[in-house]
Coordinates of C-alpha atoms in Angstrom, one line a residue:
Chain M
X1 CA -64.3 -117.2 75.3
X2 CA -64.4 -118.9 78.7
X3 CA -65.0 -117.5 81.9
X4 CA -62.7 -120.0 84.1
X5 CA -60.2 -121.6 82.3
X6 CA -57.5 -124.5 84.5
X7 CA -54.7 -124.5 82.4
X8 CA -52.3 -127.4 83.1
X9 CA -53.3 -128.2 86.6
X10 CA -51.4 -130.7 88.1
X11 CA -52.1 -131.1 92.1
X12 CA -51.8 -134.2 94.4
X13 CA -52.0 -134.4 98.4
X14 CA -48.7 -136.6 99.6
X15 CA -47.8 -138.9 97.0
X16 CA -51.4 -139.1 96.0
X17 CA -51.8 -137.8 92.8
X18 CA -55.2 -136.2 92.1
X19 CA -55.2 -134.2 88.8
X20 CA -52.5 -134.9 85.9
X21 CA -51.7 -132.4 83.7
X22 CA -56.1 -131.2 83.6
X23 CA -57.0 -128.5 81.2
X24 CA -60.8 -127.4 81.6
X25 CA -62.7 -124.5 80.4
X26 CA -66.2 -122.3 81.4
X27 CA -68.1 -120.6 79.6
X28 CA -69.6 -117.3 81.4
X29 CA -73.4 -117.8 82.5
X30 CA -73.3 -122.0 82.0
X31 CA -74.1 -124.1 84.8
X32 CA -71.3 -126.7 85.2
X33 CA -71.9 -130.3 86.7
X34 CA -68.9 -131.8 87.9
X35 CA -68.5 -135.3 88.7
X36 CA -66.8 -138.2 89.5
X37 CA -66.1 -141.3 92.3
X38 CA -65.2 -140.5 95.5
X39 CA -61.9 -138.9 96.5
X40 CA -61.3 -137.7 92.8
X41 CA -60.8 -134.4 93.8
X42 CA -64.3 -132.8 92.9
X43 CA -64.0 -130.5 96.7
X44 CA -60.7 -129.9 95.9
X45 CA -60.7 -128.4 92.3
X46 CA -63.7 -126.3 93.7
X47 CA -61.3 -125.1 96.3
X48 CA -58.4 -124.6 93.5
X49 CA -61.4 -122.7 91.8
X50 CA -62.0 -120.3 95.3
X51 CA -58.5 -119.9 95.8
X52 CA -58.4 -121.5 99.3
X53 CA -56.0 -123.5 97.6
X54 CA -53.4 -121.5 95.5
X55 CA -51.9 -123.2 92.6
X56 CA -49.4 -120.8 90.0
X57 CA -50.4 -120.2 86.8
X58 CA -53.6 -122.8 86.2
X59 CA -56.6 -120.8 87.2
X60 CA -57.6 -117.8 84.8
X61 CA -60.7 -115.9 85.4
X62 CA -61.5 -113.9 82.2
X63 CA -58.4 -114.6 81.3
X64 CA -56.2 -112.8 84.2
X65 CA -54.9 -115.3 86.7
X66 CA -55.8 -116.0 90.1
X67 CA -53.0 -115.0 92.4
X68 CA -52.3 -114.5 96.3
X69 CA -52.6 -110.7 95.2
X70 CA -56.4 -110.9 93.8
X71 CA -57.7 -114.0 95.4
X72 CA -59.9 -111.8 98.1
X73 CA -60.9 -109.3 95.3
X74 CA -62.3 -112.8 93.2
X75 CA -64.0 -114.0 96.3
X76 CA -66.1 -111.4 97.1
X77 CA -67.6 -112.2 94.0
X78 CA -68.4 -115.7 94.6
X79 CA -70.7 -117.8 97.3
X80 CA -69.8 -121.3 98.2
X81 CA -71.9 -123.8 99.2
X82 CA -70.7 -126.4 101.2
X83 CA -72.6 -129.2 103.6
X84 CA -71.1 -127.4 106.8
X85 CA -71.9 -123.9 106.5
X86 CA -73.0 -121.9 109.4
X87 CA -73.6 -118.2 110.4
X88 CA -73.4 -116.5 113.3
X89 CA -75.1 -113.1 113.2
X90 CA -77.5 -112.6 116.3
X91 CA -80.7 -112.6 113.4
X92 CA -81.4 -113.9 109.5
X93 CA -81.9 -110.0 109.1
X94 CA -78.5 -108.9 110.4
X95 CA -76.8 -111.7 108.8
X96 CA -78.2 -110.9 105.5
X97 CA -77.5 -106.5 106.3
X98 CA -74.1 -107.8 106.5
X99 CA -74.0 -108.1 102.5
X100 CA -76.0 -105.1 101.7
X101 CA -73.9 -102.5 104.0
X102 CA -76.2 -100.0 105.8
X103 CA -78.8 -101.1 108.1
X104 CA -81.7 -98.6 106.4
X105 CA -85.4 -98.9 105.9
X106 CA -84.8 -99.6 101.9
X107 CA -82.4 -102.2 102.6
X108 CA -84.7 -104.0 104.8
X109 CA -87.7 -103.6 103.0
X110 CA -85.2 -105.2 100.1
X111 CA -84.4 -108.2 102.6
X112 CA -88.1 -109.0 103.5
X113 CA -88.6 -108.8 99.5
X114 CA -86.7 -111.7 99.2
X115 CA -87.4 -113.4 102.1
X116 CA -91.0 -113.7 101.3
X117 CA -90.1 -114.8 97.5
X118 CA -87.7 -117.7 99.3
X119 CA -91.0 -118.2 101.8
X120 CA -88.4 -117.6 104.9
X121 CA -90.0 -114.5 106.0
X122 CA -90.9 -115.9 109.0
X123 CA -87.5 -116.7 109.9
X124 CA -86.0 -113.0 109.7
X125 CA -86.0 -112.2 113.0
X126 CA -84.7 -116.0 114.1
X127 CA -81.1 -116.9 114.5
X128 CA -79.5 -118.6 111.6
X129 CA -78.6 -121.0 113.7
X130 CA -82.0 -122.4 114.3
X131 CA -82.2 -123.0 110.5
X132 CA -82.8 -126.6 109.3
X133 CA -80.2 -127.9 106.9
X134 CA -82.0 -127.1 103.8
X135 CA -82.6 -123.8 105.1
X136 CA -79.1 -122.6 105.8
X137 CA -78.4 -123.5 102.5
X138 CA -81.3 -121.4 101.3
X139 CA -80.4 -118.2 103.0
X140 CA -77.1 -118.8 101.8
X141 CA -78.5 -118.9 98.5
X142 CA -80.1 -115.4 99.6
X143 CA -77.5 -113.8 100.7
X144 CA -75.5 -114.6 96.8
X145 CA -78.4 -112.4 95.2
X146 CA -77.6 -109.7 97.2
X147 CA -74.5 -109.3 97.5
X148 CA -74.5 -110.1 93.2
X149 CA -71.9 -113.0 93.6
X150 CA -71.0 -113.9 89.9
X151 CA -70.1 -117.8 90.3
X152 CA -71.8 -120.3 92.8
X153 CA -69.4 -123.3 93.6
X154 CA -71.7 -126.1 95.4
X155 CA -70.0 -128.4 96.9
X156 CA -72.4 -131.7 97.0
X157 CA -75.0 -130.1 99.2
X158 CA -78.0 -132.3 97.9
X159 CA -77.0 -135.2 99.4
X160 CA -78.9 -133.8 102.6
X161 CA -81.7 -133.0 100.6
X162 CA -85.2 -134.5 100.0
X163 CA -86.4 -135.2 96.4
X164 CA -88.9 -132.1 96.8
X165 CA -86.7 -129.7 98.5
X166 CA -84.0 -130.4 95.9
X167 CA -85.9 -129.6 92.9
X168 CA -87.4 -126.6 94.5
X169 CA -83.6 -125.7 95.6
X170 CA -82.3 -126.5 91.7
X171 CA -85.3 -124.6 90.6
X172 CA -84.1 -121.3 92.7
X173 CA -80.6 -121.6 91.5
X174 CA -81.9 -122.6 88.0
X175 CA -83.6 -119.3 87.9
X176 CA -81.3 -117.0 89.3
X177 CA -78.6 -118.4 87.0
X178 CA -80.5 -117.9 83.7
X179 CA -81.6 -114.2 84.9
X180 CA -78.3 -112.8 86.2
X181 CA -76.0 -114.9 83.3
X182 CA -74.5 -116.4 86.4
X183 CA -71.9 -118.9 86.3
X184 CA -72.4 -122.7 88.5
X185 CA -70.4 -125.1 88.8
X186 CA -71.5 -127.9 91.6
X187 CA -70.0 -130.8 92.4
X188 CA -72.4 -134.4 92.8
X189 CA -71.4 -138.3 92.4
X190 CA -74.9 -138.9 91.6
X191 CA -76.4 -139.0 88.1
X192 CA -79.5 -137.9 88.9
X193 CA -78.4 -134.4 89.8
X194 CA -77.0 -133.4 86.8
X195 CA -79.9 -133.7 84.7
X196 CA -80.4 -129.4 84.5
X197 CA -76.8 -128.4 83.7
X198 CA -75.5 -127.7 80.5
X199 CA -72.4 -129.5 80.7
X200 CA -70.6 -131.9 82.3
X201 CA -67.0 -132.4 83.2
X202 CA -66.4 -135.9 84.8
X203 CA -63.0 -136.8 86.3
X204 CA -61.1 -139.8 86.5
X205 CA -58.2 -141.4 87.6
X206 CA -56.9 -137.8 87.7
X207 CA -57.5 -136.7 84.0
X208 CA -60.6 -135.2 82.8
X209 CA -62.5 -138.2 81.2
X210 CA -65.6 -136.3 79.8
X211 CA -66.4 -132.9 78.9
X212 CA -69.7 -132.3 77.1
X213 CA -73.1 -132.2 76.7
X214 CA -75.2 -133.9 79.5
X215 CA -77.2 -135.7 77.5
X216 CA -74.8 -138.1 76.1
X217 CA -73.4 -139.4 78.7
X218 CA -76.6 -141.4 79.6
X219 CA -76.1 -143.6 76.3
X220 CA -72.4 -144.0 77.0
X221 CA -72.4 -147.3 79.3
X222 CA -68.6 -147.9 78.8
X223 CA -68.1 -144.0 80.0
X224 CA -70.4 -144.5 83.0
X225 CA -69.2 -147.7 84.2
X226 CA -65.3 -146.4 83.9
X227 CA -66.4 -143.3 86.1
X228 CA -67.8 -145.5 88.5
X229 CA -70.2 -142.8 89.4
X230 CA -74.0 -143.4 90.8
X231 CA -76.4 -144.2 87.8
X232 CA -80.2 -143.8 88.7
X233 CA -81.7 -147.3 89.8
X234 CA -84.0 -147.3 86.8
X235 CA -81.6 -147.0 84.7
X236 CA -79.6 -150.0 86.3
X237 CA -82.3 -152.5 86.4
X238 CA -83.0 -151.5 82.6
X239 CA -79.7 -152.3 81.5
X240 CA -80.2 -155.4 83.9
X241 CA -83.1 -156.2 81.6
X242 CA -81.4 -155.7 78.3
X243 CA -78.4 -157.4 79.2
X244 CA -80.9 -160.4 80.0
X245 CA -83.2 -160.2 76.7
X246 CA -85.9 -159.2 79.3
X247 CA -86.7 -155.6 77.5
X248 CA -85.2 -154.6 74.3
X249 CA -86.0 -150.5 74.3
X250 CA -84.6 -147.6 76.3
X251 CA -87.4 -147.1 79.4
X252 CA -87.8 -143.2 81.2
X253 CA -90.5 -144.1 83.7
X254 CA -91.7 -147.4 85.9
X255 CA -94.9 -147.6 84.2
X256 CA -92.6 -147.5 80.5
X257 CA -90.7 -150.4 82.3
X258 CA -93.6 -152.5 83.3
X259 CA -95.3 -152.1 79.7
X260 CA -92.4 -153.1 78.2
X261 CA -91.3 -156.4 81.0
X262 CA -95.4 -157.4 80.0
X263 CA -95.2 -156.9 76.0
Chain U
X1 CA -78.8 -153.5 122.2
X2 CA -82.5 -153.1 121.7
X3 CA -84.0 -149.8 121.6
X4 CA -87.9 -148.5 122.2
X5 CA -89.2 -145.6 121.6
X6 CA -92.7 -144.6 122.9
X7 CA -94.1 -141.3 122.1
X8 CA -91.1 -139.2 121.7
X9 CA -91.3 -136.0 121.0
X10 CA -88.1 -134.0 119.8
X11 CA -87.5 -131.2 117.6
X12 CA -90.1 -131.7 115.2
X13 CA -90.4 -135.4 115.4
X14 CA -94.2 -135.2 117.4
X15 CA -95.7 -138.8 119.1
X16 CA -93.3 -141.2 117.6
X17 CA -92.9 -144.9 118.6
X18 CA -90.9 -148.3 117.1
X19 CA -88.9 -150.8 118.4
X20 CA -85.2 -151.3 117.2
X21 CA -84.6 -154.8 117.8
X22 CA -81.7 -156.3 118.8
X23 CA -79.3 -158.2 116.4
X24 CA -81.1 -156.7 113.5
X25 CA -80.4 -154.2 110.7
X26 CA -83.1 -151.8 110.8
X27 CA -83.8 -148.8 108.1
X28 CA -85.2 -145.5 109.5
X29 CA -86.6 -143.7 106.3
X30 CA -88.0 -140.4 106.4
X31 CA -88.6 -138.2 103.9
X32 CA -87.3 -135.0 105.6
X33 CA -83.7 -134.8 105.9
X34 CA -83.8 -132.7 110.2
X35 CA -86.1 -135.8 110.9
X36 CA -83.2 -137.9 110.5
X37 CA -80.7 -136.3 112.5
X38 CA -83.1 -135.6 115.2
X39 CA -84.2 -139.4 115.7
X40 CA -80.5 -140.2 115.1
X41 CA -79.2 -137.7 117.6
X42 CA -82.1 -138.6 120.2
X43 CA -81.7 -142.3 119.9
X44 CA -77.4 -142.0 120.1
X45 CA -77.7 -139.4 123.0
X46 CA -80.6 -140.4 124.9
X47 CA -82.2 -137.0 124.1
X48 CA -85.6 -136.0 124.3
X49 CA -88.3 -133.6 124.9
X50 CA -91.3 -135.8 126.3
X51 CA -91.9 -139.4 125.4
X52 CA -89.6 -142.8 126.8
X53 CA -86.3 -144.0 125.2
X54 CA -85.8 -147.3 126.8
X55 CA -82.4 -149.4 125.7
X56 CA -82.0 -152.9 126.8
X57 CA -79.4 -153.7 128.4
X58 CA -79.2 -149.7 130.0
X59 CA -78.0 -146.6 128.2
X60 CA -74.2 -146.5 127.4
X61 CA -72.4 -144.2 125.0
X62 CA -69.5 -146.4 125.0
X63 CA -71.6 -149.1 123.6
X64 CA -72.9 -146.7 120.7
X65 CA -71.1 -145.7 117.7
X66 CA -72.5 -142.9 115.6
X67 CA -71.5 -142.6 111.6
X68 CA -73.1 -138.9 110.1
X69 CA -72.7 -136.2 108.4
X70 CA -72.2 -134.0 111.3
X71 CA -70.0 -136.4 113.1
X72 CA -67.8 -135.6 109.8
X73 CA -68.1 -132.1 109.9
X74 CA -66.8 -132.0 113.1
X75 CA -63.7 -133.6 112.8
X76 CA -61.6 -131.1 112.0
X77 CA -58.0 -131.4 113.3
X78 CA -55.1 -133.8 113.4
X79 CA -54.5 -136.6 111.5
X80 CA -56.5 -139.7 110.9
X81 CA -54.2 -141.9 112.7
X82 CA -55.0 -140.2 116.2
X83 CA -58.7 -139.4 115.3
X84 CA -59.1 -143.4 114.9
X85 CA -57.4 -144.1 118.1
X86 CA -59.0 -141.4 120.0
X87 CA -62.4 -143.1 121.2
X88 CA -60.6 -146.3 121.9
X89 CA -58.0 -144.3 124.4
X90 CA -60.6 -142.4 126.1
X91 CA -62.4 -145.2 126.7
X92 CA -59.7 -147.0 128.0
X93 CA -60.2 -149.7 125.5
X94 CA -57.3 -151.7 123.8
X95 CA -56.1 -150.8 120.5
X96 CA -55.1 -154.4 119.0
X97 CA -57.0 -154.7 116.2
X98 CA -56.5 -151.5 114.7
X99 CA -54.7 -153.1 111.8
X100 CA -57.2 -155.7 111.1
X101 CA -60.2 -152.5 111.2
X102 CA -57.8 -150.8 109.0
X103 CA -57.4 -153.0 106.0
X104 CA -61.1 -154.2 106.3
X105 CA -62.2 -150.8 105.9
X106 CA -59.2 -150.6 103.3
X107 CA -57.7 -147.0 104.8
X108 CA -54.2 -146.6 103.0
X109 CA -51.2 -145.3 104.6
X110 CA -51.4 -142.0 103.1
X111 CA -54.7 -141.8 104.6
X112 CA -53.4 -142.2 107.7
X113 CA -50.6 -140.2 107.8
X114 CA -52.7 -137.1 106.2
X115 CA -54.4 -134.4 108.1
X116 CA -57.9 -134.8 108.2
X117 CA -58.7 -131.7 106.4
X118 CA -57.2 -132.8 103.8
X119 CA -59.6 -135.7 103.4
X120 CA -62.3 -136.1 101.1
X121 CA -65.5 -136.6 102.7
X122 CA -65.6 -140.3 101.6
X123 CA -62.2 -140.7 103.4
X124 CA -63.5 -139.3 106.5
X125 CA -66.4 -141.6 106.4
X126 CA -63.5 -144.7 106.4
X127 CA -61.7 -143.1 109.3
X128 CA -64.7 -142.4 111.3
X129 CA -65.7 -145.8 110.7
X130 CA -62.9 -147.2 111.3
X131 CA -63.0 -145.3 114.7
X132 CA -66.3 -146.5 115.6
X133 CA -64.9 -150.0 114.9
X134 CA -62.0 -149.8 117.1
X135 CA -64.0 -149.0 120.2
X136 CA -66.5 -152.1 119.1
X137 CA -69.8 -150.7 120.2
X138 CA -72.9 -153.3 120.5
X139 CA -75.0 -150.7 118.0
X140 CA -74.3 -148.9 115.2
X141 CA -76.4 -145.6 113.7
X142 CA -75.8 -145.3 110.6
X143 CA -77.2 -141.3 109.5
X144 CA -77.6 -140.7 106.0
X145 CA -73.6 -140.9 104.4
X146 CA -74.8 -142.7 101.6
X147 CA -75.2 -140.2 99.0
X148 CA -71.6 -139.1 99.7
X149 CA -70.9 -142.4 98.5
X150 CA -70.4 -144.1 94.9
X151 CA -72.0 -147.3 94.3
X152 CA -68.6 -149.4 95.0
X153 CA -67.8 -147.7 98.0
X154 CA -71.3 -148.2 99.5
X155 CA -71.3 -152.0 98.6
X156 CA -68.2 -152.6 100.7
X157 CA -69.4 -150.5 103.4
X158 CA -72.7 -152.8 102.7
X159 CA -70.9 -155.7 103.5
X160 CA -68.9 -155.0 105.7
X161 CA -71.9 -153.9 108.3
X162 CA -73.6 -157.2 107.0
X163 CA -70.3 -159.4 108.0
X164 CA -70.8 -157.1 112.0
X165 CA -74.5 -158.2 112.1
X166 CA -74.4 -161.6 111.1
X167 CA -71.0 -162.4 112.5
X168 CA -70.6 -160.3 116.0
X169 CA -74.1 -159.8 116.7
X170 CA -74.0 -156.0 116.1
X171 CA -77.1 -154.1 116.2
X172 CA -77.4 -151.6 113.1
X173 CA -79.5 -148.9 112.3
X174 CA -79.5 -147.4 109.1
X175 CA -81.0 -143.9 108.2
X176 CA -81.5 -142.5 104.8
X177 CA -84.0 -140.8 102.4
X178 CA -83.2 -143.2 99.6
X179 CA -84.9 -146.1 100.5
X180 CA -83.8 -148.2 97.4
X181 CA -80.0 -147.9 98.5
X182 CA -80.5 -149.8 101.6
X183 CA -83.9 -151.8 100.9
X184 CA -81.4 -154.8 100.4
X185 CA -79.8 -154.8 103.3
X186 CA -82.0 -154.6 106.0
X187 CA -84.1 -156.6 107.9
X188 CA -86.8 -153.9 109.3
X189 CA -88.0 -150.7 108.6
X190 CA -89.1 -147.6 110.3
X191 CA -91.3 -145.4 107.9
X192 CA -91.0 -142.1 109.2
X193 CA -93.2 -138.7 107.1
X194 CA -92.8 -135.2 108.9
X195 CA -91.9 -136.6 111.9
X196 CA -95.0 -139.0 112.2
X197 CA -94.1 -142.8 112.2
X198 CA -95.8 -144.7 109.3
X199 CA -95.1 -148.0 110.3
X200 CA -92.6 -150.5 112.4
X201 CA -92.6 -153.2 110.8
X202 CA -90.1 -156.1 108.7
X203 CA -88.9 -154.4 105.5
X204 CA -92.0 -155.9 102.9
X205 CA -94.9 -155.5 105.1
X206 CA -93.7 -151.9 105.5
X207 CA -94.7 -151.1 102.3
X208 CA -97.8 -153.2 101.9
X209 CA -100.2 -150.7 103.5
X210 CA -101.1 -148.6 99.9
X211 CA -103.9 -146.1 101.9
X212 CA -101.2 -144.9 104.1
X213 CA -98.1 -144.6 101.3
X214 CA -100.3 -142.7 98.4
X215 CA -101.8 -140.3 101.1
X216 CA -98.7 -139.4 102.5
X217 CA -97.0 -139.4 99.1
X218 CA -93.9 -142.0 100.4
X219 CA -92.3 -144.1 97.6
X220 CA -91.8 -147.5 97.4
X221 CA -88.7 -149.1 96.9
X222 CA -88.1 -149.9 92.7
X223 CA -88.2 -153.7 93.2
X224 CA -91.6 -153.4 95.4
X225 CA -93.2 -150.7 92.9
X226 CA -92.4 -152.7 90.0
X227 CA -93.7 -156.4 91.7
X228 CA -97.2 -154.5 92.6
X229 CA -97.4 -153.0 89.0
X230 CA -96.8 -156.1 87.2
X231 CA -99.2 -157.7 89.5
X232 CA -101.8 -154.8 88.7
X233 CA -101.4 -155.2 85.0
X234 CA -101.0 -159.3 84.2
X235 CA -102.0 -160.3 87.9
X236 CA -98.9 -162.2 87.8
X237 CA -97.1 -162.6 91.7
X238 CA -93.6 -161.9 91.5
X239 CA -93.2 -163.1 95.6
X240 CA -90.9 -160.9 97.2
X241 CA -87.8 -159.8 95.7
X242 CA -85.3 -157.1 97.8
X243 CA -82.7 -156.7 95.2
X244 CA -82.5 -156.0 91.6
X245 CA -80.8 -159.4 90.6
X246 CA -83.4 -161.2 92.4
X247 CA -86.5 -159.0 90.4
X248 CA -84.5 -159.9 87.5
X249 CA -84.7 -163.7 88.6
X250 CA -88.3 -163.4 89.4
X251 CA -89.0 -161.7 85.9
X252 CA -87.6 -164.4 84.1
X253 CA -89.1 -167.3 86.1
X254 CA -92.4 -165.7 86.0
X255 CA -92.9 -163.2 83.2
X256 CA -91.1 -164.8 80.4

């Protein structure tokens, strides 16, 4: 049974129609890649998701429906993550007391627990405005374990990351996910972030054009070139290469790709 | 405008120096996403902590324009029709070819007429940069809005800065962690690891010096890895290639 389920979602901004008629389900504890070229709507079903944006009858979570009544009840259990998020408690401690209620020896002991596990210890008795990009982003990530959000929504935050933070970032959420049966769904334009999920649900033109595993929609060059998304740039010189009878086999690596240009 | 920097230190960017020379499209890659905006702040705002920012002809924010992420979080209100004039009439400038920047950029009417809120983030990029247009600064920083973009929207942006460089004699300076989406398209490069310049150099001898790039762990752009490899293996020169297509070109000539 899913977890989220858009039934019949039909939304547009002006005369700008951005989804037609969309029906899309999750399943409870999957992480969810969604995708598709700019200005599809990918920030705007995550905010039909939130409820920031109320639509009638399209959003069910387990299967009651998100309404002006519940909406704050269904936020408290989620965290999103967007580019611009800031906090403005004096200290990363009192900022992260905020979601744990009493300001009490256990609860801070808990808090430096997880600080140390995240390696931001050093950083508890700093304002969270002094936090580099990546780390905001990480204490935000902290403060979802404790207060035991349910559902992550990331809203393309990796674009401001670097190749190692990223993975180490993935690799946090990764876990957290898979221990707590958490539900993710993030949003990303880039093929090379969706490698980890276990679906994905690709939008165009305002319908849903895929929904499935991840792993075929690497073979599907008719699907990847209608979504007009970002293919990794290994994977577009190899079909360069094929196309021009340079290489005739699939390549994962550069030194795979140089083997096979010299055979 | 030309722009040097000499041992500038800001944030965590510690000793740094490189030219930005005029008329040309320069990439600043670092591999540490603050370093960016901090060079990118400190070079638009004339900021620093110790260390010389000299611009050539003199510092002028009205001959600046600034394209980044936190330039688009920050624009919040209205609708993009005012945004885009806004620079422009504080400046005092004339508006005239706001139609012209408009349907180069490609900027509908809805766009125009929505609030910016509403916006996607790749929207926001066309209206900022349509903005930044309007008010015709000498130099453009570009900070790190590519991977916001999908690969059609960045080559029009692509040639559209290319068309300002070649054309008006715009300075550009382009700033990203992905070196193969810009590699193309520019003419120098600024190799920046936690906040300790690499190199200054044109965009191929950048990457030529292979003691400092394994040490410090930076990767090459595809088309340069794959040239040095093939060399390495058949010890056969591709010459330098900055595109796919032309690798491609180079392969078949030379390989096959």
């Amino acid at each position: 049974m899913s977890y989220i389920s858009i039934k019949n979602l039909n939304f547009g901004y002006d005369k700008k129609r951005i989804f037609n008629d969309i029906n899309i389900n999750i399943e409870k504890g999957s992480l969810v890649a969604l995708t598709s070229s700019n200005s599809s709507g990918k920030t705007s079903l995550l905010n039909i998701i939130y409820g920031n944006i109320i639509t009638e009858r399209t959003i069910f979570i387990n299967n009651v429906e998100l309404n002006q009544n519940n909406v704050e009840n269904f936020q408290r259990k989620v965290t999103f993550f967007t580019p611009c998020i800031k906090f403005y408690s004096k200290t990363v401690l009192d900022e992260l007391l905020l979601e744990l209620g009493a300001d009490n020896i256990i609860n801070k002991n808990k808090i430096k627990k997880i600080l140390q596990e995240f390696n931001m210890i050093k950083y508890i008795d700093k304002s969270p405005l002094c936090l580099s990009y990546i780390e905001t982003q990480k204490l935000n990530l902290v403060k979802a374990i404790l207060k035991k959000s349910e559902i992550l929504l990331i809203d393309n935050i990796f674009s401001y990351f670097d190749k190692y933070s990223k993975i180490e970032f993935i690799g946090l959420i990764k876990k957290y996910q898979i221990d707590n049966g958490l539900t993710v769904v993030y949003a990303t334009n880039d093929l090379n972030d969706i490698v980890f999920c276990d679906k994905v649900i690709m939008i165009n033109s305002a319908h849903v054009l895929y929904d499935g595993p991840v792993d075929k929609i690497y073979l599907n060059e008719k699907l990847l070139k209608e979504s007009k998304i970002n293919i990794p740039v290994l994977n577009e010189l190899m079909d360069k290469l094929k196309l021009y009878d340079i290489i005739n086999e699939n390549v994962c690596t550069i030194n795979e790709m140089v083997d096979e240009i010299c055979k | 405008m030309q722009i040097r920097v000499e041992n500038l230190f800001f944030n965590g960017i510690e000793n740094v120096s490189f030219d930005i020379e005029r008329e040309k499209i320069t990439g600043i890659i670092c591999n540490n996403i603050d370093d960016l905006g901090n060079i990118n702040e400190s070079i638009y705002e004339n900021k620093k902590q110790k260390g010389i920012i000299k611009y050539i002809p003199r510092y002028n924010i009205k001959k600046m324009g600034l394209i980044s992420i936190k330039e688009i979080n920050n624009m919040i209100y209205g609708n993009s029709y005012d945004f885009i004039l806004s620079k422009s009439k504080e400046y005092k400038y004339n508006t005239d070819k706001l139609q012209e920047i408009i349907k180069i950029i490609g900027i509908t009417d809805s766009i125009l007429k929505r609030d910016i809120s509403t916006l996607s983030t790749s929207e926001k990029i066309k209206v900022l940069f349509a903005r930044v247009l309007l008010y015709n600064p000498d130099t453009i920083l570009i900070d790190n809005i590519f991977p916001e973009l999908d690969s059609k929207s960045r080559d029009k942006l692509f040639k559209i800065l290319i068309k300002l460089n070649k054309f008006e004699h715009k300075t550009i300076v382009i700033s990203t962690i992905d070196v193969d989406t810009i590699f193309e398209f520019v003419d120098n490069i600024i190799l920046i690891n936690n906040g300790v310049c690499l190199s200054c150099s044109d965009k191929y001898s950048s990457y030529e010096n292979d003691n400092i790039l394994d040490n410090d762990l930076i990767e090459k752009p595809l088309v340069v890895n794959i040239s040095n490899k093939i060399y390495e293996k058949n010890q056969i020169k591709l010459g330098k290639n900055d595109s796919i297509n032309e690798l491609i070109k180079a392969i078949y000539r030379e390989v096959r």
